[in-house]
Coordinates of C-alpha atoms and ligand atoms in Angstrom, one line a residue:
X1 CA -120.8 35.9 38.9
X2 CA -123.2 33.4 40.4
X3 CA -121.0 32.7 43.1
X4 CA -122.5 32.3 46.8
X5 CA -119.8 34.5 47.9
X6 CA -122.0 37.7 46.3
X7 CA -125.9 36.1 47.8
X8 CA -127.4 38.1 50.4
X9 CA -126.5 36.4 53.6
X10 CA -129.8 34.4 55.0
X11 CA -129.7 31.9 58.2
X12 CA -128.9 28.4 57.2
X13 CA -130.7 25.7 57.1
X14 CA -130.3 22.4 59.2
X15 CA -129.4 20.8 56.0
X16 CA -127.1 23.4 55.1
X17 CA -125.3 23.4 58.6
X18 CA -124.9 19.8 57.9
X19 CA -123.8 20.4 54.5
X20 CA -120.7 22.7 55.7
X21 CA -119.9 20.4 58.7
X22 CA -119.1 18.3 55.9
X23 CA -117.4 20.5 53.6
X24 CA -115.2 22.7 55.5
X25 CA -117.0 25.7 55.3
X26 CA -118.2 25.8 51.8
X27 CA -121.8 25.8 51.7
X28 CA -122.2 22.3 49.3
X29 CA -125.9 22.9 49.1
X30 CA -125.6 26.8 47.4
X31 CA -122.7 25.7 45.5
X32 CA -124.5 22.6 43.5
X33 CA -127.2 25.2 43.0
X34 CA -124.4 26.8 40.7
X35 CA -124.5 23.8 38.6
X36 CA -127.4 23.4 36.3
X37 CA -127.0 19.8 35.5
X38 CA -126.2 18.4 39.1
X39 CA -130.4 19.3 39.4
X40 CA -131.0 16.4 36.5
X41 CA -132.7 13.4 36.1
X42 CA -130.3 10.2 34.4
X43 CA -132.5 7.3 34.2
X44 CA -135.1 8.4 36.4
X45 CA -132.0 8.3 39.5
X46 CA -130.6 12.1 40.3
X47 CA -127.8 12.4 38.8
X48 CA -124.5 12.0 40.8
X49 CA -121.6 12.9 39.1
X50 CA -118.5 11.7 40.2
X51 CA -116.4 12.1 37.1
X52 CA -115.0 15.5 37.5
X53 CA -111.4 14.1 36.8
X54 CA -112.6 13.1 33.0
X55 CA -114.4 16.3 32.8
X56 CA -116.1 18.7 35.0
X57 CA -119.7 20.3 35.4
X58 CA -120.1 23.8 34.4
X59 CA -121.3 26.2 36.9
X60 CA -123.8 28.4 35.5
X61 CA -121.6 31.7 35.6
X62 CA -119.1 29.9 32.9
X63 CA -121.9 29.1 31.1
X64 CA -123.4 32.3 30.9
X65 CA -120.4 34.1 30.5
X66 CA -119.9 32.1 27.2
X67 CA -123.8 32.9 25.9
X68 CA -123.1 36.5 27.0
X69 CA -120.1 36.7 24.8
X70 CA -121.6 35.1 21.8
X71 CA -124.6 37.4 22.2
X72 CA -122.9 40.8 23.1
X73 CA -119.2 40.8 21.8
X74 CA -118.2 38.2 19.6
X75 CA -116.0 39.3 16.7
X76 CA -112.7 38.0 15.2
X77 CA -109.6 38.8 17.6
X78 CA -106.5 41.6 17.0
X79 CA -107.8 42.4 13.4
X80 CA -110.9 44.9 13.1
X81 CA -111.3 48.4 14.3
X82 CA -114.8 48.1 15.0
X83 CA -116.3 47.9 18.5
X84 CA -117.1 44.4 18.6
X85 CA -114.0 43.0 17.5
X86 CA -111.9 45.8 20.0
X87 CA -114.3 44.8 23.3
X88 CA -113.6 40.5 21.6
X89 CA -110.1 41.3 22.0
X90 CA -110.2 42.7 25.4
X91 CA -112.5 40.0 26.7
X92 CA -109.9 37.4 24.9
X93 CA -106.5 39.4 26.8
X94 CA -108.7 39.7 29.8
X95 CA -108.7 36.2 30.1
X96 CA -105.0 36.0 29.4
X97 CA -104.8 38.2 32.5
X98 CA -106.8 35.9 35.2
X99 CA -104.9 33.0 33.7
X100 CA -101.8 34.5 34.5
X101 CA -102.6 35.6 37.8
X102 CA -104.5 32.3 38.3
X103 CA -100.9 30.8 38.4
X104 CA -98.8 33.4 39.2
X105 CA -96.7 33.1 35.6
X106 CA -94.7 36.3 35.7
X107 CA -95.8 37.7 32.3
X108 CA -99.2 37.0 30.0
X109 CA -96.6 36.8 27.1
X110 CA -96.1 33.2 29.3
X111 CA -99.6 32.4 29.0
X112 CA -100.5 30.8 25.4
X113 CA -103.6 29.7 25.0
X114 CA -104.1 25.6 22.9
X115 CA -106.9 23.5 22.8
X116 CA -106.0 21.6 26.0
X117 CA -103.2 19.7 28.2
X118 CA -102.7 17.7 25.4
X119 CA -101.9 20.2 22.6
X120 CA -99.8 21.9 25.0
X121 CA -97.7 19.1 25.8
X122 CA -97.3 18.3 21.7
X123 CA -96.5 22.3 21.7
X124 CA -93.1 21.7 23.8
X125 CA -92.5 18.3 22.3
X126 CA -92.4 19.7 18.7
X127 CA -91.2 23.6 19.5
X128 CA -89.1 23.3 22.1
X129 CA -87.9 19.2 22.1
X130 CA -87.5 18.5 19.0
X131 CA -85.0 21.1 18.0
X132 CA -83.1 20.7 20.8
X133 CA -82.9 16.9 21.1
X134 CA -79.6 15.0 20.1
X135 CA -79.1 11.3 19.7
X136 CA -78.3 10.0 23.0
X137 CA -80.0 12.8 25.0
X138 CA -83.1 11.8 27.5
X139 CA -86.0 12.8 28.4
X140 CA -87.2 11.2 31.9
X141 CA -90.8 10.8 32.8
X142 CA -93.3 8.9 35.4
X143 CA -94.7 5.6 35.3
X144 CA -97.8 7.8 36.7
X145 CA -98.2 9.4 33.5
X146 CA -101.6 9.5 31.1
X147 CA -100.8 8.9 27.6
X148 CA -100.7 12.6 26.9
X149 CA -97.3 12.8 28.5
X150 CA -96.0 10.1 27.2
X151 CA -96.7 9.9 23.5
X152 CA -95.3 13.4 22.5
X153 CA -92.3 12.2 23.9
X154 CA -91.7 8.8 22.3
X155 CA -92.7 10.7 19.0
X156 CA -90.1 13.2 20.0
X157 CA -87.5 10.4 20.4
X158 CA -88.4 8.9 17.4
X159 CA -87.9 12.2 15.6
X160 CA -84.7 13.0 17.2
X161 CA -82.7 9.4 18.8
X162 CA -83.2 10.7 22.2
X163 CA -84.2 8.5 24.6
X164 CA -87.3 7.8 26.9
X165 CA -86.7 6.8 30.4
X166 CA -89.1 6.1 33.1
X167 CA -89.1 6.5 36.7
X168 CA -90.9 4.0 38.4
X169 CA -93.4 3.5 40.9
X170 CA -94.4 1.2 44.1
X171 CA -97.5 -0.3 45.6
X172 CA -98.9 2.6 46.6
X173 CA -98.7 4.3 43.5
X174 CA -96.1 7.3 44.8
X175 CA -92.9 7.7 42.4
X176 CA -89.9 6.1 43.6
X177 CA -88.0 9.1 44.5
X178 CA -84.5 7.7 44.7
X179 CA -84.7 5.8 41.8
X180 CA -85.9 9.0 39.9
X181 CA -82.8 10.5 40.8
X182 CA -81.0 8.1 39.8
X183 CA -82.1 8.6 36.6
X184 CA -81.2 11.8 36.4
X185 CA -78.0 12.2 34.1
X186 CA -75.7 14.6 32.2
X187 CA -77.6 13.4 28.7
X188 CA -81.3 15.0 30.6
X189 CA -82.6 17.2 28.7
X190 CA -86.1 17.4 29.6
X191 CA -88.2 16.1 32.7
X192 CA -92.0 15.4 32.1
X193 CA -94.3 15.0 35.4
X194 CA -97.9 14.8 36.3
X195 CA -98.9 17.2 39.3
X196 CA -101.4 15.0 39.8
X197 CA -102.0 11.2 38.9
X198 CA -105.4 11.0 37.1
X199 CA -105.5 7.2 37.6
X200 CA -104.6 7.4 40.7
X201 CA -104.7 10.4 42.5
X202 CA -101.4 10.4 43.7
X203 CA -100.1 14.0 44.2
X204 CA -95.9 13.6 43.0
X205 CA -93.6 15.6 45.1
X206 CA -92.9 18.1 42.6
X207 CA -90.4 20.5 45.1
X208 CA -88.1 17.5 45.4
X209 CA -88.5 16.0 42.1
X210 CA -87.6 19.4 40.4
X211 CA -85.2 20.6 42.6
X212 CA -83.2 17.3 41.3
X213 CA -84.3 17.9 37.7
X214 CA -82.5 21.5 38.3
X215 CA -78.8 20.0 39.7
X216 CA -79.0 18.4 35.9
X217 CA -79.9 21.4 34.6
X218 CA -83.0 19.5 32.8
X219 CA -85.9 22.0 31.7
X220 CA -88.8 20.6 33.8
X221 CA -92.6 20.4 32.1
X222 CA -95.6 19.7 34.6
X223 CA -98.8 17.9 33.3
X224 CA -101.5 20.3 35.9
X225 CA -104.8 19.3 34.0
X226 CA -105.5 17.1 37.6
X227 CA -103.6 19.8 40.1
X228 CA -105.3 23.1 38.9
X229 CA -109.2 22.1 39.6
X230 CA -108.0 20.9 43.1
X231 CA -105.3 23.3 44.8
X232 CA -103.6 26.7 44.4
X233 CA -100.9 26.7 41.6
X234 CA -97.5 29.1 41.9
X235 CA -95.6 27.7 38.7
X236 CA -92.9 30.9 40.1
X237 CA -92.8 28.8 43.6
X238 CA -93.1 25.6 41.8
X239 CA -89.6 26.8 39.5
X240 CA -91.3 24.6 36.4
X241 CA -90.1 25.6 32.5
X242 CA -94.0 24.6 31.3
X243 CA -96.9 24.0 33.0
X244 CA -100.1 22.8 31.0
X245 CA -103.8 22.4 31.5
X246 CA -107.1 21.5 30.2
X247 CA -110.0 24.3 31.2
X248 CA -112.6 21.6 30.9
X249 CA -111.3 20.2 34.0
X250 CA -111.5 23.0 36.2
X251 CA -114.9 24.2 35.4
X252 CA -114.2 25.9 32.7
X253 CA -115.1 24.9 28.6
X254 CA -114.0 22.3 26.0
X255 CA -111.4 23.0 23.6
X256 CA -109.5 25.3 25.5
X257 CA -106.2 25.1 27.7
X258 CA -103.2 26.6 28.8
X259 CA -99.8 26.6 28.3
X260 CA -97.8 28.3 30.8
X261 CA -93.8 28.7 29.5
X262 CA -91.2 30.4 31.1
X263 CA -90.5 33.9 28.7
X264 CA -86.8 33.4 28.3
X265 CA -87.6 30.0 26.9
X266 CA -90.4 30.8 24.9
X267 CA -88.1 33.3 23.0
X268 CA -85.7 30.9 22.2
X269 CA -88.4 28.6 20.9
X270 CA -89.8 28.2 16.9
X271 CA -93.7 28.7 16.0
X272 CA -95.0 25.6 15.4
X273 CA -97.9 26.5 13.5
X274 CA -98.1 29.4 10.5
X275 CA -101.0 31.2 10.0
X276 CA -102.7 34.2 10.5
X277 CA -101.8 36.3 13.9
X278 CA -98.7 34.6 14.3
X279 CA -97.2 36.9 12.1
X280 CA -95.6 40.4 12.0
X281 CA -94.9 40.8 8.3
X282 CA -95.1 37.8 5.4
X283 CA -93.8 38.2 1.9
X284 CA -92.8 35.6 -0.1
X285 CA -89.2 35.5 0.4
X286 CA -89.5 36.2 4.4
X287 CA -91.9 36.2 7.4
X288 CA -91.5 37.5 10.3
X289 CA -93.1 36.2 13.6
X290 CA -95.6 38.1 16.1
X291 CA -94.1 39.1 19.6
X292 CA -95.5 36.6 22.4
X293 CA -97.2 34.9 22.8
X294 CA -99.6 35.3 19.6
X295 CA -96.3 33.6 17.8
X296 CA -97.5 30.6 19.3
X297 CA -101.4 30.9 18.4
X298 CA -101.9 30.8 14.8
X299 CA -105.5 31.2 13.4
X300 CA -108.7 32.3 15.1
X301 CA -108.6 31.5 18.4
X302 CA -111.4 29.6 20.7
X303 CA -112.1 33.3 22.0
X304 CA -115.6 31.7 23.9
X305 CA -113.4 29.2 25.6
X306 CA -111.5 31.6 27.0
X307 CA -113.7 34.4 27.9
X308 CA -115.1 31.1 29.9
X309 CA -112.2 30.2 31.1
X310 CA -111.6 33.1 32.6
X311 CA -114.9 33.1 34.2
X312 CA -114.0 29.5 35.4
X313 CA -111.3 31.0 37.0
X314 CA -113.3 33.8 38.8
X315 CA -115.7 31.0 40.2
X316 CA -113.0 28.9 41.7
X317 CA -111.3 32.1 43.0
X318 CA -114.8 32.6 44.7
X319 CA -115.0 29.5 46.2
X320 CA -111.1 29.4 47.4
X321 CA -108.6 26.8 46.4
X322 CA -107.5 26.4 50.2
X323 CA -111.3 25.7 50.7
X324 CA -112.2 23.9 47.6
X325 CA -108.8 21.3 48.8
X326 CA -109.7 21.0 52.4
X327 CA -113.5 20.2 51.7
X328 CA -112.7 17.5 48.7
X329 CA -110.0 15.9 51.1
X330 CA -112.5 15.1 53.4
X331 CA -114.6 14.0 50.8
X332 CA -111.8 11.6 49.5
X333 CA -111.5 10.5 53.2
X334 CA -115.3 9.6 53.8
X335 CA -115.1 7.4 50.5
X336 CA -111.9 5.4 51.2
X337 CA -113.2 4.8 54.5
X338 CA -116.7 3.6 53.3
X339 CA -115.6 1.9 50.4
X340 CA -112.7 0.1 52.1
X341 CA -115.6 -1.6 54.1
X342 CA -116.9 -3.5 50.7
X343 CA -115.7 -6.8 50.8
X344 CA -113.8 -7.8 47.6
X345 CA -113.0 -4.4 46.7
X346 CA -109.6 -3.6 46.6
X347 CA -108.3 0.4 46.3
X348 CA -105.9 1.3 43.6
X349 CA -103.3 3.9 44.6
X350 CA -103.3 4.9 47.9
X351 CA -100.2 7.0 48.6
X352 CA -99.7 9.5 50.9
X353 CA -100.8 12.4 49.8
X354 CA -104.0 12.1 47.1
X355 CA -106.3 14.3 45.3
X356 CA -109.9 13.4 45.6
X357 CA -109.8 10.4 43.3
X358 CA -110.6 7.0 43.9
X359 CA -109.6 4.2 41.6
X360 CA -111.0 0.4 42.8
X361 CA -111.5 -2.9 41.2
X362 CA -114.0 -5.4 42.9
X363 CA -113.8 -9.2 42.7
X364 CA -115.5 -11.0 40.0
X365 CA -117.3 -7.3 38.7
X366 CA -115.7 -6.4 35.9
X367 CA -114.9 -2.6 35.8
X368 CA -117.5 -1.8 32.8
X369 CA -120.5 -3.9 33.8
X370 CA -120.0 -1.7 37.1
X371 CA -120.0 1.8 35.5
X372 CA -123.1 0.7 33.8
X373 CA -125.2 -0.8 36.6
X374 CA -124.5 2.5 38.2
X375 CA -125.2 4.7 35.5
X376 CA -128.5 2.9 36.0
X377 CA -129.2 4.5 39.6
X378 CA -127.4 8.1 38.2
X379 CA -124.2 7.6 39.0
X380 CA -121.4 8.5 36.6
X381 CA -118.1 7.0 37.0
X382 CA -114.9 6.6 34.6
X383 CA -113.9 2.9 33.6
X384 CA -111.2 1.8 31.9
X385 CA -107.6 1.9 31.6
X386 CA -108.2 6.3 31.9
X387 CA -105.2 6.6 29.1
X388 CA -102.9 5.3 31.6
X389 CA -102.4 2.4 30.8
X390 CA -98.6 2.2 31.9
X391 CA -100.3 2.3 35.2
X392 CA -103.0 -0.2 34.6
X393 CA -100.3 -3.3 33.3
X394 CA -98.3 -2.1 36.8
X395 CA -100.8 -2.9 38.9
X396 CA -101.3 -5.9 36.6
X397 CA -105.1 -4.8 36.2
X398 CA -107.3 -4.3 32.5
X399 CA -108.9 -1.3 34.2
X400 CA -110.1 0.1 37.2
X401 CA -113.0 1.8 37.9
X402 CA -112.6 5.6 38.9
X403 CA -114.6 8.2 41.1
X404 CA -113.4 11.3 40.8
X405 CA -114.6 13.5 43.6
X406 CA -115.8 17.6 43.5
X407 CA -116.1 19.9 46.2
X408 CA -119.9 20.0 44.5
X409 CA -120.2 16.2 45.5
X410 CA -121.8 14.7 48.9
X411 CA -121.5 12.3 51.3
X412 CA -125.0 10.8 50.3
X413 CA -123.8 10.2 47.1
X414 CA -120.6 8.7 48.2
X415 CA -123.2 6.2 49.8
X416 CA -125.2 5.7 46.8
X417 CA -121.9 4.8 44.7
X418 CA -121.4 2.5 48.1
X419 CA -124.7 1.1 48.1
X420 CA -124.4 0.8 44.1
X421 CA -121.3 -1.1 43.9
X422 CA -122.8 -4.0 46.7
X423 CA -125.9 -4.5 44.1
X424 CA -123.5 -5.2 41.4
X425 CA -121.4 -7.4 44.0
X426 CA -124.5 -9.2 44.7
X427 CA -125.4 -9.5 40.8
X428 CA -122.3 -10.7 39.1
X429 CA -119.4 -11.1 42.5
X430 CA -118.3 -14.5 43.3
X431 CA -120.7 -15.9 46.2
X432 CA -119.6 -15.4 49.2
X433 CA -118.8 -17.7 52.3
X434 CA -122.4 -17.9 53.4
X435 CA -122.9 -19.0 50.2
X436 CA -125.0 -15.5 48.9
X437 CA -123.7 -13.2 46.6
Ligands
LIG501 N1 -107.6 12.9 31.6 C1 -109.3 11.5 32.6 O1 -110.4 10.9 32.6 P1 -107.0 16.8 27.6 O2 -107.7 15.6 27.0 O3 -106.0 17.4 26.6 O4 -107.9 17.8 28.1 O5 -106.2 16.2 28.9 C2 -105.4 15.2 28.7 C3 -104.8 14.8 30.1 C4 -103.5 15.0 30.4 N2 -103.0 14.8 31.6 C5 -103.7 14.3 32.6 C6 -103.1 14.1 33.9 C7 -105.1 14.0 32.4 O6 -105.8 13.6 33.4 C8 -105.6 14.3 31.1 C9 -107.1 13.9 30.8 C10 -109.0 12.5 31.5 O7 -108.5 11.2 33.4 C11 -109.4 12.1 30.2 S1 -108.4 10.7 29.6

């Protein structure tokens, strides 16, 4: 574990003081040290990431932790009695473990392990839905919601002639709480809510908004692939059904997620993939289905992703959530502040409570010819509609553009995004009063 929790313990540096002034208490200089890409050149600029919400870095103990794994232990998963594939298939149910305790699910039978947020959410759609669902019955999400966690569902309705309905939102960008309540009826069956906007940032009041969900008795799924990089998640405390995420967002790998499901439910639930591992027995006249979770993880699993995964988690466990949220809400409060001082740049989403995201349009720039003039000077921004596009026609905008802030990240590159955004101002804006761009 390359963590700086383990490093000997030398006096710090001016720089450093100034670093975890800044950060509350994490030392932002040892930590991007952990990163072997933040050290890179893009077009001759250092590179300044600020698109951890579309994917993040990879510190270099996940990293290794994969090579390790492919260059020590890798074998097939819960089949051979050799060595290799006995210590694959501990590394693989070790992982289950730290996921578990990660989030505090009860059980690793409630831990099943998909590609990502997105296969997750099509998991409970199709297994758990779409057996379920009856003409007439509802399913009630967020206007807040990325595309992930709302497609499943209109599928789902199409499959079944249940119904989609939407909660709205206001100017800020917070969910309308009453009016989600409202909503609320005897005919729904499932509720479907971000933890955290990704276009926005918005954190939704999940205690309130499930504690309603519960008086319907509606089974309650939370989209976490924006909560889990950024605070502590208790999906016990938080009384969800489901709970899915993406590892690639939270310093882990690609191509491998979580789906956290309460056991009761999961029992109740068909596979909804056959395939080897899923199984018990198979004949031709009759299979029977593997105990949980391996029901719900047909085939060779991505046993890498996991194994980093599960060192992903160890890093962030280093670091501390409590710190990791304190240090990237002051981040997310140094760049409101300094961009709200651009002229013609107008913030998107700016409820109460936000994760470290910020999502801004600026007069006359359009949000693309931005992200490229920065990615000139090294800075890496999302534009677009960030499969949200719900969200984009409700604030009556194409696309915004999106930084999307790490504890790894620093003021001085808050500044250079600053600084970068007033060149393309002054190359493509509408001139100003003096008559100058
Ligand atoms: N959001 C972003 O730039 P996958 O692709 O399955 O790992 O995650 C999908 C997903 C689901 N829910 C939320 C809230 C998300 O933010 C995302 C992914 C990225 O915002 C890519 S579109």
């Amino acid at each position: 574990m390359n963590s700086s929790v383990d490093s000997p313990i030398t006096a710090p540096t001016t720089a450093q003081l100034q670093a975890q002034a800044q950060s509350g208490g994490l030392d932002v200089v040892r930590i991007r040290k952990d990163f072997p890409i933040l050290s890179r050149q893009i077009n001759g600029k250092p590179l300044a990431y600020l698109d951890s919400g579309a994917s993040s870095q990879k510190p270099r103990s996940v990293i290794d932790a994969e090579s390790h794994y492919y260059e020590q232990i890798h074998a097939n998963v819960h089949r051979g009695v050799h060595s290799l594939s006995q210590w694959a298939t501990e590394a693989y149910e070790g992982a289950r473990e730290k996921v578990r305790g990660f989030i505090n699910a009860a059980s690793t039978r409630e831990i099943i392990f998909v590609r990502g947020t997105t296969e997750a959410i099509n998991l409970v759609a199709q297994s758990y839905a779409r057996p379920r669902l009856q003409p007439g019955d509802e399913i009630l999400i967020t206007w807040l919601e990325h595309h992930a966690n709302i497609v499943p569902w209109q599928m789902v309705c199409e499959q079944t002639g249940a119904k989609l309905k939407v909660a709205p939102i206001d100017e800020r960008g917070e969910v309308d709480v009453a009016a989600f309540e409202n909503l609320l009826g005897p005919r729904t069956r499932l509720v479907a809510l971000a933890h955290i906007s990704n276009a926005l940032g918005t954190v939704l009041p999940l205690q309130r908004l499930i504690a309603a969900a519960r008086t319907h008795n509606a089974a309650v799924l939370i989209d976490g692939a924006q909560a889990v990089p950024h605070m502590a998640v208790d999906v016990r405390a938080l009384d969800c059904d489901f709970y899915a995420f993406s590892g690639h967002k939270m310093y882990g790998p690609t191509g491998i997620g979580v789906l956290y499901a309460r056991e009761a439910i999961l029992k109740t639930m068909p596979p909804w993939q056959g395939g080897g591992d899923m199984i018990l027995q198979v004949t031709f006249d009759k299979t029977t289905y593997n105990t949980l979770p391996y029901r719900f993880e047909a085939g060779t699993p991505n046993i890498a992703g996991a194994v980093g995964l599960g060192a992903a988690i160890d890093y962030l466990q280093s670091l501390g959530l409590a710190r990791i949220a304190v240090c990237e809400q002051q981040l997310l409060r140094y760049a409101t502040a300094t961009l709200e001082k651009i002229p013609g740049l107008r913030i998107i989403g700016t409820a109460a409570e936000k994760a470290a995201v910020v999502s801004f349009i600026v007069d006359g720039v359009h949000p693309h010819d931005l992200g490229t003039i920065l990615d000139a000077d090294g800075i890496a921004i999302r534009t677009g509609h960030h499969c949200a596009m719900p969200v984009m026609e409700f604030f009556n905008v194409p696309a915004t553009a999106r930084a999307s802030l790490s504890f790894h990240n620093t003021r001085e590159e808050i500044d250079r995004l600053a600084a970068g955004i007033e060149k393309a101002r002054r190359l493509l804006g509408p001139p100003t009063a003096t008559g100058t761009n």
